[in-house]
Every structure is written in structure tokens, then in C-alpha cells.
CSV table of C-alpha atoms in Angstrom, one decimal:
chain,number,residue,atom,x,y,z
A,1,MET,CA,74.4,98.7,80.9
A,2,SER,CA,70.9,99.9,82.8
A,3,HIS,CA,71.0,103.4,82.1
A,4,ASP,CA,68.5,104.9,85.0
A,5,VAL,CA,71.3,105.6,87.6
A,6,ILE,CA,73.2,107.4,85.0
A,7,VAL,CA,74.2,110.9,85.6
A,8,ASN,CA,76.8,112.6,82.8
A,9,PRO,CA,78.5,115.6,84.1
A,10,THR,CA,77.4,118.7,82.0
A,11,GLU,CA,80.3,120.9,82.5
A,12,LEU,CA,84.2,120.9,82.7
A,13,HIS,CA,86.1,121.0,85.6
A,14,ASP,CA,89.5,122.3,87.1
A,15,ALA,CA,91.3,118.7,87.3
A,16,TYR,CA,90.4,115.2,87.5
A,17,VAL,CA,92.3,111.9,89.5
A,18,PHE,CA,91.6,109.0,88.4
A,19,ASP,CA,92.0,105.4,89.6
A,20,MET,CA,93.5,103.1,87.0
A,21,ASP,CA,92.3,99.4,87.9
A,22,GLY,CA,89.1,99.1,86.6
A,23,THR,CA,88.6,102.4,85.4
A,24,ILE,CA,91.6,103.6,83.1
A,25,TYR,CA,92.4,100.1,82.3
A,26,LEU,CA,91.3,96.5,83.2
A,27,GLY,CA,93.9,94.3,83.1
A,28,ASP,CA,96.6,94.7,79.8
A,29,HIS,CA,93.5,96.9,78.3
A,30,LEU,CA,92.4,100.2,78.4
A,31,LEU,CA,88.4,100.6,78.7
A,32,PRO,CA,86.4,101.8,76.0
A,33,GLY,CA,87.1,106.0,75.1
A,34,ALA,CA,89.5,106.2,78.0
A,35,ALA,CA,92.7,107.1,75.8
A,36,ARG,CA,90.6,110.0,74.3
A,37,MET,CA,89.5,111.2,77.1
A,38,ILE,CA,92.4,111.6,79.1
A,39,ASN,CA,94.2,113.2,75.9
A,40,GLU,CA,91.4,115.7,75.1
A,41,LEU,CA,91.5,116.8,78.5
A,42,ARG,CA,95.5,117.3,78.2
A,43,ARG,CA,95.0,118.9,75.0
A,44,ARG,CA,92.7,121.2,77.1
A,45,ASP,CA,95.7,122.0,79.7
A,46,ILE,CA,93.3,120.7,82.5
A,47,PRO,CA,95.6,118.5,84.9
A,48,VAL,CA,95.1,115.0,85.4
A,49,ARG,CA,96.5,112.7,87.8
A,50,PHE,CA,96.1,108.7,88.9
A,51,LEU,CA,95.9,107.0,91.8
A,52,SER,CA,95.9,103.7,92.9
A,53,ASN,CA,95.8,101.5,95.9
A,54,ASN,CA,97.9,98.8,95.2
A,55,PRO,CA,101.2,98.8,96.9
A,56,THR,CA,102.5,96.1,94.8
A,57,LYS,CA,104.3,98.5,91.5
A,58,ASP,CA,105.7,101.4,92.2
A,59,PRO,CA,104.9,104.6,90.0
A,60,GLU,CA,107.9,104.1,87.7
A,61,GLN,CA,105.9,100.8,87.5
A,62,TYR,CA,102.6,102.2,86.5
A,63,ALA,CA,104.1,105.1,84.3
A,64,VAL,CA,105.5,102.1,82.1
A,65,LYS,CA,102.1,100.0,81.7
A,66,LEU,CA,100.0,103.6,80.7
A,67,ALA,CA,102.8,104.4,78.4
A,68,LYS,CA,102.8,100.7,77.0
A,69,LEU,CA,99.3,101.3,77.0
A,70,GLY,CA,99.1,104.8,75.0
A,71,LEU,CA,99.0,107.0,77.4
A,72,PRO,CA,102.4,108.4,78.2
A,73,THR,CA,102.6,109.7,81.8
A,74,ASP,CA,105.0,111.5,84.1
A,75,VAL,CA,106.1,109.4,87.2
A,76,ALA,CA,105.2,113.1,89.2
A,77,ASP,CA,101.4,112.6,88.5
A,78,ILE,CA,101.2,109.1,89.6
A,79,ALA,CA,100.5,108.5,93.2
A,80,ASN,CA,99.2,104.8,95.1
A,81,THR,CA,100.6,103.2,98.3
A,82,VAL,CA,103.9,102.7,98.1
A,83,VAL,CA,104.1,107.2,98.0
A,84,THR,CA,101.8,107.7,100.5
A,85,THR,CA,102.7,104.7,103.0
A,86,THR,CA,106.1,105.9,103.0
A,87,ARG,CA,105.6,109.5,102.7
A,88,TRP,CA,103.3,108.6,105.5
A,89,LEU,CA,106.2,107.1,107.5
A,90,LYS,CA,109.1,109.6,106.7
A,91,ALA,CA,106.6,112.6,108.6
A,92,ASN,CA,105.5,110.7,111.6
A,93,HIS,CA,107.7,108.2,112.4
A,94,PRO,CA,111.0,108.7,110.9
A,95,GLU,CA,113.0,106.5,113.3
A,96,ALA,CA,110.5,103.8,113.6
A,97,VAL,CA,112.0,100.3,112.6
A,98,LEU,CA,109.4,98.0,110.6
A,99,PHE,CA,108.1,94.9,109.6
A,100,PRO,CA,106.4,95.4,106.1
A,101,ILE,CA,104.0,92.2,105.2
A,102,ALA,CA,104.6,93.1,101.2
A,103,GLU,CA,106.0,93.2,98.5
A,104,LYS,CA,109.6,94.4,96.9
A,105,PRO,CA,107.7,97.8,95.5
A,106,LEU,CA,107.1,98.8,98.8
A,107,CYS,CA,110.3,97.1,100.9
A,108,ASN,CA,112.7,98.9,98.6
A,109,ALA,CA,110.8,102.5,99.1
A,110,LEU,CA,110.6,102.0,102.7
A,111,ARG,CA,114.4,101.1,102.4
A,112,GLU,CA,115.2,103.9,99.9
A,113,ALA,CA,113.9,106.5,102.7
A,114,GLY,CA,116.6,105.3,105.4
A,115,PHE,CA,113.8,103.3,106.8
A,116,THR,CA,115.5,100.1,109.3
A,117,LEU,CA,113.3,97.0,108.2
A,118,SER,CA,113.5,93.9,110.8
A,119,GLU,CA,112.0,90.8,111.0
A,120,ASN,CA,112.8,90.5,114.9
A,121,PRO,CA,109.7,91.4,117.1
A,122,GLU,CA,111.9,92.7,119.8
A,123,GLU,CA,113.0,95.7,118.0
A,124,ILE,CA,109.6,95.8,115.9
A,125,ASP,CA,107.7,99.4,115.7
A,126,ILE,CA,105.0,99.4,113.3
A,127,VAL,CA,103.6,96.4,111.5
A,128,ILE,CA,102.8,97.1,108.3
A,129,ALA,CA,99.5,95.2,106.6
A,130,SER,CA,99.7,94.9,103.2
A,131,TYR,CA,98.8,93.4,99.8
A,132,ASP,CA,101.3,90.4,100.3
A,133,ARG,CA,101.3,87.4,97.6
A,134,SER,CA,103.7,85.6,99.8
A,135,PHE,CA,102.1,85.7,102.8
A,136,ASP,CA,102.3,83.2,105.6
A,137,TYR,CA,102.4,81.8,108.8
A,138,ARG,CA,105.8,83.0,109.5
A,139,LYS,CA,104.7,86.4,108.7
A,140,LEU,CA,102.2,86.6,110.8
A,141,GLN,CA,103.9,84.7,114.0
A,142,ILE,CA,106.5,87.8,113.4
A,143,ALA,CA,103.3,90.4,113.9
A,144,PHE,CA,101.7,88.5,116.1
A,145,ASP,CA,105.0,88.5,118.8
A,146,ALA,CA,105.9,92.4,117.7
A,147,ILE,CA,102.5,92.8,118.8
A,148,TRP,CA,100.6,90.8,121.4
A,149,PHE,CA,103.6,88.9,122.7
A,150,HIS,CA,106.4,91.6,122.9
A,151,LYS,CA,103.4,94.9,123.3
A,152,ARG,CA,105.6,97.4,121.5
A,153,ALA,CA,104.7,97.5,118.4
A,154,PHE,CA,101.3,98.7,116.3
A,155,LEU,CA,99.7,97.9,113.4
A,156,ILE,CA,98.8,100.1,109.9
A,157,GLN,CA,97.6,99.3,106.4
A,158,THR,CA,98.5,100.0,102.7
A,159,ASN,CA,95.4,99.8,101.7
A,160,PRO,CA,91.6,98.3,102.8
A,161,ASP,CA,90.5,96.9,100.0
A,162,ARG,CA,89.4,92.9,100.8
A,163,PHE,CA,90.2,91.7,96.9
A,164,CYS,CA,91.9,93.2,93.9
A,165,PRO,CA,89.6,92.5,91.0
A,166,PHE,CA,90.9,91.0,87.9
A,167,PRO,CA,89.7,90.6,84.4
A,168,GLY,CA,86.6,88.2,83.9
A,169,GLY,CA,85.5,88.5,87.2
A,170,ARG,CA,87.9,86.7,89.1
A,171,GLY,CA,90.3,88.8,91.9
A,172,GLU,CA,92.3,88.0,94.8
A,173,PRO,CA,92.4,88.5,98.3
A,174,ASP,CA,93.7,92.2,98.7
A,175,CYS,CA,95.7,94.0,102.5
A,176,ALA,CA,91.6,93.4,104.2
A,177,ALA,CA,92.7,90.1,104.9
A,178,ILE,CA,95.8,90.3,105.6
A,179,THR,CA,94.9,93.4,108.1
A,180,ALA,CA,92.0,91.2,109.6
A,181,ALA,CA,94.6,87.9,110.8
A,182,ILE,CA,96.5,90.0,112.3
A,183,GLU,CA,93.9,92.2,114.6
A,184,ALA,CA,91.6,88.7,115.0
A,185,CYS,CA,95.2,87.2,117.1
A,186,THR,CA,96.6,90.1,118.1
A,187,ASN,CA,93.2,91.9,119.6
A,188,THR,CA,94.6,94.6,118.2
A,189,THR,CA,92.9,97.6,115.4
A,190,CYS,CA,94.8,98.9,113.0
A,191,GLN,CA,95.8,102.5,113.6
A,192,VAL,CA,95.9,104.0,110.4
A,193,SER,CA,95.0,102.9,106.7
A,194,LEU,CA,97.1,105.3,103.7
A,195,GLY,CA,95.2,103.9,101.1
A,196,LYS,CA,92.1,105.3,99.5
A,197,PRO,CA,89.5,106.4,100.7
A,198,SER,CA,92.0,108.2,103.4
A,199,PRO,CA,92.3,111.8,102.2
A,200,VAL,CA,96.1,111.7,102.4
A,201,MET,CA,96.0,110.2,99.1
A,202,LEU,CA,94.0,112.9,97.2
A,203,THR,CA,96.2,115.4,98.6
A,204,GLU,CA,99.2,113.8,97.4
A,205,SER,CA,97.6,114.1,94.0
A,206,LEU,CA,96.7,117.0,94.0
A,207,ALA,CA,99.9,119.1,95.9
A,208,GLY,CA,101.7,121.8,94.0
A,209,LEU,CA,97.8,121.8,91.4
A,210,ASP,CA,96.6,125.5,92.2
A,211,VAL,CA,92.7,124.4,91.8
A,212,GLU,CA,89.5,124.7,94.0
A,213,VAL,CA,89.0,120.8,95.4
A,214,THR,CA,85.6,121.5,95.3
A,215,ASN,CA,85.1,122.1,91.1
A,216,CYS,CA,87.7,119.2,91.1
A,217,VAL,CA,86.4,115.5,90.4
A,218,MET,CA,87.6,112.2,91.9
A,219,VAL,CA,86.8,109.5,89.2
A,220,GLY,CA,86.6,105.0,90.0
A,221,ASP,CA,84.9,102.4,90.0
A,222,ARG,CA,84.6,101.5,93.8
A,223,LEU,CA,82.3,103.4,95.8
A,224,GLN,CA,83.5,102.4,99.4
A,225,THR,CA,87.0,104.2,98.4
A,226,ASP,CA,87.2,106.4,95.3
A,227,ILE,CA,84.0,107.4,95.9
A,228,GLN,CA,84.0,107.8,100.0
A,229,MET,CA,87.0,109.4,99.4
A,230,ALA,CA,85.7,112.8,97.5
A,231,LEU,CA,83.0,112.6,99.8
A,232,ASP,CA,85.0,113.2,103.1
A,233,THR,CA,86.7,115.7,101.3
A,234,ASP,CA,84.4,117.5,99.5
A,235,MET,CA,85.3,116.9,96.4
A,236,ARG,CA,82.7,116.0,93.0
A,237,SER,CA,82.7,111.8,92.2
A,238,ALA,CA,82.3,110.2,89.3
A,239,LEU,CA,81.7,106.0,89.4
A,240,VAL,CA,82.3,104.1,86.2
A,241,LEU,CA,80.2,101.7,86.3
A,242,THR,CA,83.0,99.2,84.4
A,243,GLY,CA,85.0,98.4,87.6
A,244,GLU,CA,83.5,96.6,91.0
A,245,ALA,CA,80.0,98.8,91.4
A,246,THR,CA,77.0,98.4,89.5
A,247,ALA,CA,73.6,99.9,88.7
A,248,GLU,CA,72.3,97.8,91.4
A,249,ASP,CA,75.0,99.4,94.2
A,250,VAL,CA,74.0,102.5,93.1
A,251,ARG,CA,70.4,102.5,93.5
A,252,ALA,CA,71.1,101.1,96.9
A,253,LEU,CA,72.8,104.1,98.6
A,254,SER,CA,71.4,106.7,100.7
A,255,THR,CA,71.3,110.3,98.9
A,256,GLU,CA,74.4,111.4,101.3
A,257,HIS,CA,76.4,108.5,100.0
A,258,LEU,CA,75.6,108.7,95.8
A,259,PRO,CA,78.0,109.7,93.3
A,260,THR,CA,78.2,113.1,91.6
A,261,TYR,CA,78.1,111.6,88.4
A,262,VAL,CA,77.5,108.2,87.5
A,263,LEU,CA,78.6,106.7,84.1
A,264,ASP,CA,78.9,103.7,82.1
A,265,ARG,CA,81.6,104.3,80.3
A,266,ILE,CA,84.7,106.7,81.3
A,267,ASP,CA,84.9,109.6,78.2
A,268,ARG,CA,81.1,109.9,78.9
A,269,LEU,CA,83.6,111.9,82.3
A,270,LEU,CA,83.0,115.4,79.3
A,271,PRO,CA,80.0,116.6,78.7
A,272,GLN,CA,77.8,115.8,75.6
A,273,SER,CA,79.0,119.3,74.4
A,274,VAL,CA,82.3,118.0,74.2
A,275,TRP,CA,81.6,115.2,72.1
A,276,ASP,CA,79.1,117.4,70.2
A,277,GLU,CA,82.1,119.9,69.9
A,278,LEU,CA,84.6,116.8,68.8
A,279,GLY,CA,81.5,114.4,66.1
A,280,TRP,CA,82.6,111.5,68.6
A,281,THR,CA,79.8,108.9,69.0
A,282,GLU,CA,80.3,105.7,71.2
A,283,GLN,CA,80.5,103.7,67.7
A,284,ASN,CA,84.1,106.3,66.3
A,285,ASP,CA,86.1,106.0,69.8
A,286,PRO,CA,89.0,105.0,68.1
A,287,ASP,CA,90.5,102.2,71.0
A,288,THR,CA,87.1,100.1,71.0
A,289,HIS,CA,87.7,97.0,69.3
């Protein structure tokens, strides 16, 4: 790991908002230092919230996963694009007929919120592009007919991610690939993106907390989503080099796009004074195997 780009915090902040994939865990394993860092923030009564652009799970599933990994978490402390997409549509288009190109968690949440879902292009008002591993030509045709042929529907997306990372450096196409296919054949443009870096994600995550946004930290592994969202909302940001972004990516950034902090491991989010107080070293992390 190259250390010439590392910038560690020197103080604690009012609240911390964490991306999950590539930041807290990778696959089915917590990343080094994650458990002791989260537990220490909670011990100090500092609010901790979790975000994800992945709409293939609902918040309850994320809560179950975090609990299995040793981090029991209230569902209310988790917001993903299932939550933000459903709430945005309820607030802005409560009567719309929807065609979600999506997996069960989002479709179920939309139905539970009272929306009508349809595959009839003649009645669809909004096409929702999402991370959908069952995407096929039939779904593309429905979207094409609703938007281009009948000229009645418009396109939104749950998140702008090009791919979802897997352990070992692999990944699979994410929502942006489906959005691009629909845009290409309909000659239209996606009107709204409801995942990071949209500020709606941070609004949802910090709702109900009496904190100053400028003294909270968004922590993640992606420059274009996690860090950009923080920059767009005047929130402090911490890039952890355990997921997508690399030290080379940081070196290539202009000054206005730099994250506040750059960490080589997630527990370095806590300042050195806390490490010294607790007697922490990188070698005595009980969750490092």
C-alpha cells in the first residue's frame, strides 16, 4: 500500500455515514479494523449510519448481514436505493404507474408503498432502471415502447454505478449498464438518479440527527459516488483504499476533488489519540485473521 497519499483524521466528528461494500466488508468478511472502529464509535454515542447503492437487498437484509458479521444494526440506521427510490417516488409521483427493471426487493417495496407495477407500455408512466441480473431483451423492448413508441414514460435510475465489485477484483455490470441500453435505443436521458452521489442519500441517512452536516463524515471506497456526494453537500469525506479507488486514482485528482481524508484501513478513521488511549495497533486487531 502506498502511503504518500494517506491523510488520517486528527479529531472525532459528530456522525459517520458508511458505505458498506468495499468499506465495512468485502463479500462475507469484515475488512480489518471495521468491527472495533464501529463499536468504539457506538461506545462513545457517536451516531453511525450505513448506506448502499445496491438495490438487490432491502434494509432488513443488510441488517441481517451486518449482524452475522458481528455488527448488530437497527434497520432504521440503514438506507439504500430501495429506500430512497421508493420515498422519492412517493413524494413526487405517488400516482405513477411504474415499470421497474429491478429485482424483488425494490419491486416488493414499491408494491408495499401502494404503487401499480405494469409491463404494459401503454400505461407505464415511469421506467426505473436498476441493478437487475434478470435484465433481458424483453424488458428492454417494454422500456423502448413506453418511452419511445408511446412517448408517455420517462426514465429514472436507482444508482449510477457501472459495476458491482466482488472479492478478488471481479465484478458484474450494475445499473448504469441498463440505463445506457435504454438511453441508447430511446434517444432519451435519465432524468433522476436516486443513489449516491445524489444528496437524497445523505438526507435520508442523517434524518432525525441533531448534527452539523459540515462536521459529519461520509466514508466510502468510490470517488465518483461516496466522495462526490460528500463534496456536493459540504460534508467531510474519507476515502478508504480497500475497495475500488486506488492511491493512483487519488494522485490523479485535482485539488477540488480530493477527499478530506485518505485511509489505508477503516479503523484509521479514528485519530491516533484514540488508538493511543485504547492501546490499539494494527497487529492487535482481534478481527484480523
